PDB file of C-alpha atoms in Angstrom:
ATOM      1  CA  MET G   1     -44.473  13.409  33.736  1.00  0.00           C
ATOM      2  CA  ALA G   2     -46.430  12.195  36.683  1.00  0.00           C
ATOM      3  CA  SER G   3     -44.407  11.182  39.668  1.00  0.00           C
ATOM      4  CA  HIS G   4     -46.066   7.762  40.294  1.00  0.00           C
ATOM      5  CA  PRO G   5     -49.628   6.708  39.599  1.00  0.00           C
ATOM      6  CA  VAL G   6     -50.930   7.496  36.081  1.00  0.00           C
ATOM      7  CA  HIS G   7     -54.329   6.775  34.634  1.00  0.00           C
ATOM      8  CA  PRO G   8     -53.430   4.328  31.779  1.00  0.00           C
ATOM      9  CA  ARG G   9     -56.212   5.756  29.519  1.00  0.00           C
ATOM     10  CA  GLN G  10     -55.561   9.351  30.374  1.00  0.00           C
ATOM     11  CA  PRO G  11     -51.790  10.005  30.659  1.00  0.00           C
ATOM     12  CA  ASP G  12     -50.397  13.460  30.908  1.00  0.00           C
ATOM     13  CA  ALA G  13     -48.538  14.805  27.832  1.00  0.00           C
ATOM     14  CA  ALA G  14     -45.063  14.165  29.248  1.00  0.00           C
ATOM     15  CA  TYR G  15     -45.845  10.539  30.116  1.00  0.00           C
ATOM     16  CA  LEU G  16     -47.338   9.946  26.689  1.00  0.00           C
ATOM     17  CA  SER G  17     -44.397  11.718  24.958  1.00  0.00           C
ATOM     18  CA  PHE G  18     -41.899   9.495  26.848  1.00  0.00           C
ATOM     19  CA  TRP G  19     -43.695   6.450  25.489  1.00  0.00           C
ATOM     20  CA  ARG G  20     -43.421   7.773  21.961  1.00  0.00           C
ATOM     21  CA  GLU G  21     -39.664   8.135  22.225  1.00  0.00           C
ATOM     22  CA  ARG G  22     -37.575   5.213  20.862  1.00  0.00           C
ATOM     23  CA  HIS G  23     -36.656   3.170  23.855  1.00  0.00           C
ATOM     24  CA  LEU G  24     -35.930  -0.517  24.392  1.00  0.00           C
ATOM     25  CA  CYS G  25     -38.392  -1.852  26.963  1.00  0.00           C
ATOM     26  CA  THR G  26     -38.716  -4.954  29.159  1.00  0.00           C
ATOM     27  CA  LEU G  27     -41.706  -7.318  29.398  1.00  0.00           C
ATOM     28  CA  THR G  28     -42.135  -9.336  32.566  1.00  0.00           C
ATOM     29  CA  THR G  29     -44.291 -12.411  32.352  1.00  0.00           C
ATOM     30  CA  PRO G  30     -44.849 -15.087  35.008  1.00  0.00           C
ATOM     31  CA  ARG G  31     -43.298 -18.457  34.555  1.00  0.00           C
ATOM     32  CA  PRO G  32     -45.325 -21.530  35.519  1.00  0.00           C
ATOM     33  CA  ASP G  33     -43.645 -21.571  38.914  1.00  0.00           C
ATOM     34  CA  GLY G  34     -44.598 -17.931  39.456  1.00  0.00           C
ATOM     35  CA  SER G  35     -41.088 -16.514  39.075  1.00  0.00           C
ATOM     36  CA  PRO G  36     -40.682 -13.528  36.789  1.00  0.00           C
ATOM     37  CA  HIS G  37     -39.344 -13.882  33.293  1.00  0.00           C
ATOM     38  CA  VAL G  38     -37.950 -10.530  32.029  1.00  0.00           C
ATOM     39  CA  VAL G  39     -37.028 -10.008  28.403  1.00  0.00           C
ATOM     40  CA  PRO G  40     -36.138  -6.984  26.225  1.00  0.00           C
ATOM     41  CA  VAL G  41     -38.869  -6.009  23.718  1.00  0.00           C
ATOM     42  CA  GLY G  42     -40.264  -3.187  21.702  1.00  0.00           C
ATOM     43  CA  VAL G  43     -43.495  -1.914  23.169  1.00  0.00           C
ATOM     44  CA  THR G  44     -46.212   0.471  21.816  1.00  0.00           C
ATOM     45  CA  TYR G  45     -48.685   2.294  24.018  1.00  0.00           C
ATOM     46  CA  ASP G  46     -52.174   3.106  22.864  1.00  0.00           C
ATOM     47  CA  PRO G  47     -53.971   4.925  25.687  1.00  0.00           C
ATOM     48  CA  GLU G  48     -57.085   5.417  23.631  1.00  0.00           C
ATOM     49  CA  ALA G  49     -57.639   1.634  23.257  1.00  0.00           C
ATOM     50  CA  GLY G  50     -56.177   0.942  26.780  1.00  0.00           C
ATOM     51  CA  LEU G  51     -53.547  -1.335  25.237  1.00  0.00           C
ATOM     52  CA  ALA G  52     -49.825  -1.862  25.093  1.00  0.00           C
ATOM     53  CA  ARG G  53     -48.648  -4.112  22.261  1.00  0.00           C
ATOM     54  CA  VAL G  54     -45.569  -6.370  21.683  1.00  0.00           C
ATOM     55  CA  ILE G  55     -44.876  -8.154  18.455  1.00  0.00           C
ATOM     56  CA  THR G  56     -43.068 -11.470  18.741  1.00  0.00           C
ATOM     57  CA  ASN G  57     -42.768 -14.973  17.400  1.00  0.00           C
ATOM     58  CA  LYS G  58     -45.491 -17.457  18.324  1.00  0.00           C
ATOM     59  CA  SER G  59     -42.874 -19.944  19.583  1.00  0.00           C
ATOM     60  CA  SER G  60     -41.295 -17.570  22.062  1.00  0.00           C
ATOM     61  CA  ARG G  61     -41.230 -18.264  25.856  1.00  0.00           C
ATOM     62  CA  LYS G  62     -43.106 -15.029  26.564  1.00  0.00           C
ATOM     63  CA  VAL G  63     -45.956 -16.211  24.400  1.00  0.00           C
ATOM     64  CA  ALA G  64     -45.883 -19.676  26.116  1.00  0.00           C
ATOM     65  CA  HIS G  65     -46.078 -17.914  29.508  1.00  0.00           C
ATOM     66  CA  VAL G  66     -49.066 -15.775  28.533  1.00  0.00           C
ATOM     67  CA  LEU G  67     -50.849 -18.728  26.944  1.00  0.00           C
ATOM     68  CA  ALA G  68     -50.171 -20.920  30.028  1.00  0.00           C
ATOM     69  CA  ALA G  69     -52.187 -18.361  32.092  1.00  0.00           C
ATOM     70  CA  GLY G  70     -55.363 -19.353  30.378  1.00  0.00           C
ATOM     71  CA  PRO G  71     -58.246 -17.406  28.708  1.00  0.00           C
ATOM     72  CA  ASP G  72     -58.139 -14.582  31.336  1.00  0.00           C
ATOM     73  CA  GLY G  73     -54.661 -13.797  30.276  1.00  0.00           C
ATOM     74  CA  ALA G  74     -51.421 -13.340  32.355  1.00  0.00           C
ATOM     75  CA  ARG G  75     -50.640 -10.411  34.595  1.00  0.00           C
ATOM     76  CA  VAL G  76     -47.675  -8.707  33.085  1.00  0.00           C
ATOM     77  CA  ALA G  77     -45.744  -5.465  33.181  1.00  0.00           C
ATOM     78  CA  VAL G  78     -43.766  -3.612  30.514  1.00  0.00           C
ATOM     79  CA  CYS G  79     -41.233  -0.911  31.507  1.00  0.00           C
ATOM     80  CA  GLN G  80     -38.791   1.558  30.016  1.00  0.00           C
ATOM     81  CA  VAL G  81     -36.072   3.578  31.589  1.00  0.00           C
ATOM     82  CA  ASP G  82     -34.025   6.538  30.465  1.00  0.00           C
ATOM     83  CA  GLY G  83     -31.799   7.908  33.168  1.00  0.00           C
ATOM     84  CA  ALA G  84     -33.978   9.020  36.043  1.00  0.00           C
ATOM     85  CA  ARG G  85     -37.111   8.780  33.864  1.00  0.00           C
ATOM     86  CA  TRP G  86     -39.015   5.554  33.923  1.00  0.00           C
ATOM     87  CA  ALA G  87     -42.565   4.303  33.051  1.00  0.00           C
ATOM     88  CA  THR G  88     -44.393   1.087  33.699  1.00  0.00           C
ATOM     89  CA  LEU G  89     -47.624  -0.268  32.249  1.00  0.00           C
ATOM     90  CA  GLU G  90     -49.391  -3.171  33.821  1.00  0.00           C
ATOM     91  CA  GLY G  91     -52.289  -5.335  32.825  1.00  0.00           C
ATOM     92  CA  ARG G  92     -53.701  -8.602  31.484  1.00  0.00           C
ATOM     93  CA  ALA G  93     -51.809  -9.921  28.457  1.00  0.00           C
ATOM     94  CA  ARG G  94     -53.329 -12.200  25.798  1.00  0.00           C
ATOM     95  CA  VAL G  95     -51.897 -13.448  22.530  1.00  0.00           C
ATOM     96  CA  THR G  96     -53.490 -12.724  19.261  1.00  0.00           C
ATOM     97  CA  ALA G  97     -52.819 -14.199  15.742  1.00  0.00           C
ATOM     98  CA  ASP G  98     -55.646 -12.202  14.112  1.00  0.00           C
ATOM     99  CA  PRO G  99     -54.048 -10.751  11.007  1.00  0.00           C
ATOM    100  CA  GLU G 100     -55.633  -7.249  11.391  1.00  0.00           C
ATOM    101  CA  ARG G 101     -54.625  -6.990  15.019  1.00  0.00           C
ATOM    102  CA  VAL G 102     -51.080  -8.226  14.367  1.00  0.00           C
ATOM    103  CA  ALA G 103     -50.811  -5.743  11.379  1.00  0.00           C
ATOM    104  CA  GLU G 104     -51.883  -2.892  13.762  1.00  0.00           C
ATOM    105  CA  ALA G 105     -49.209  -3.910  16.223  1.00  0.00           C
ATOM    106  CA  VAL G 106     -46.594  -4.021  13.475  1.00  0.00           C
ATOM    107  CA  ARG G 107     -47.761  -0.508  12.174  1.00  0.00           C
ATOM    108  CA  ARG G 108     -47.383   0.920  15.589  1.00  0.00           C
ATOM    109  CA  TYR G 109     -44.028  -0.762  16.129  1.00  0.00           C
ATOM    110  CA  ALA G 110     -42.752   0.637  12.810  1.00  0.00           C
ATOM    111  CA  GLU G 111     -43.968   4.141  13.776  1.00  0.00           C
ATOM    112  CA  ARG G 112     -42.350   4.074  17.241  1.00  0.00           C
ATOM    113  CA  TYR G 113     -39.044   2.412  16.298  1.00  0.00           C
ATOM    114  CA  GLU G 114     -38.826   3.990  12.867  1.00  0.00           C
ATOM    115  CA  ARG G 115     -38.210   0.699  11.020  1.00  0.00           C
ATOM    116  CA  MET G 116     -40.520  -1.953   9.558  1.00  0.00           C
ATOM    117  CA  PRO G 117     -39.771  -5.344  11.018  1.00  0.00           C
ATOM    118  CA  ALA G 118     -38.995  -8.137   8.538  1.00  0.00           C
ATOM    119  CA  PRO G 119     -41.872 -10.195   7.390  1.00  0.00           C
ATOM    120  CA  ASN G 120     -42.540 -13.145   9.784  1.00  0.00           C
ATOM    121  CA  PRO G 121     -45.334 -15.697   9.058  1.00  0.00           C
ATOM    122  CA  SER G 122     -44.982 -16.847  12.696  1.00  0.00           C
ATOM    123  CA  ARG G 123     -45.560 -13.371  14.150  1.00  0.00           C
ATOM    124  CA  VAL G 124     -48.223 -12.812  16.767  1.00  0.00           C
ATOM    125  CA  ALA G 125     -48.989  -9.860  19.004  1.00  0.00           C
ATOM    126  CA  ILE G 126     -49.183  -9.758  22.799  1.00  0.00           C
ATOM    127  CA  GLU G 127     -51.845  -7.240  23.695  1.00  0.00           C
ATOM    128  CA  ILE G 128     -51.888  -6.030  27.271  1.00  0.00           C
ATOM    129  CA  GLU G 129     -55.242  -4.685  28.443  1.00  0.00           C
ATOM    130  CA  LEU G 130     -53.934  -1.907  30.803  1.00  0.00           C
ATOM    131  CA  THR G 131     -55.064  -1.750  34.369  1.00  0.00           C
ATOM    132  CA  ALA G 132     -52.355   0.399  35.865  1.00  0.00           C
ATOM    133  CA  ALA G 133     -49.627   2.816  34.906  1.00  0.00           C
ATOM    134  CA  MET G 134     -46.901   4.632  36.801  1.00  0.00           C
ATOM    135  CA  GLY G 135     -43.832   6.650  36.090  1.00  0.00           C
ATOM    136  CA  ARG G 136     -41.447   9.275  37.125  1.00  0.00           C
ATOM    137  CA  GLY G 137     -39.584  12.004  35.209  1.00  0.00           C
TER     138      GLY G 137
END
């Protein structure tokens, strides 16, 4: 795994492998006052598309924070830690309710976390267009 900076679209094999392991992650979004809001989430990483994805309920605070940032999206970070190993992905988050995009996020979640989430008609996906990545093994 790379020691610090990683190209988010061209991670090395160890970095990508770490993101394919089953780990609980955190999502940090900005509150309206600029303070960080950090919550546990499941995250999937798709370097080919340059995206990280989080599935959630459209009424969640994290969705409200992303939407409050406007059409350009919110600057966010997702992170996972396992002992001394850690990995962070950063970028611009936007919320999508598009059924195909949400289905893709659910499919990737089910693959990584080895369980299909229960149906949720209020489900949306937070898509993070990646601008930076870092990590250390």
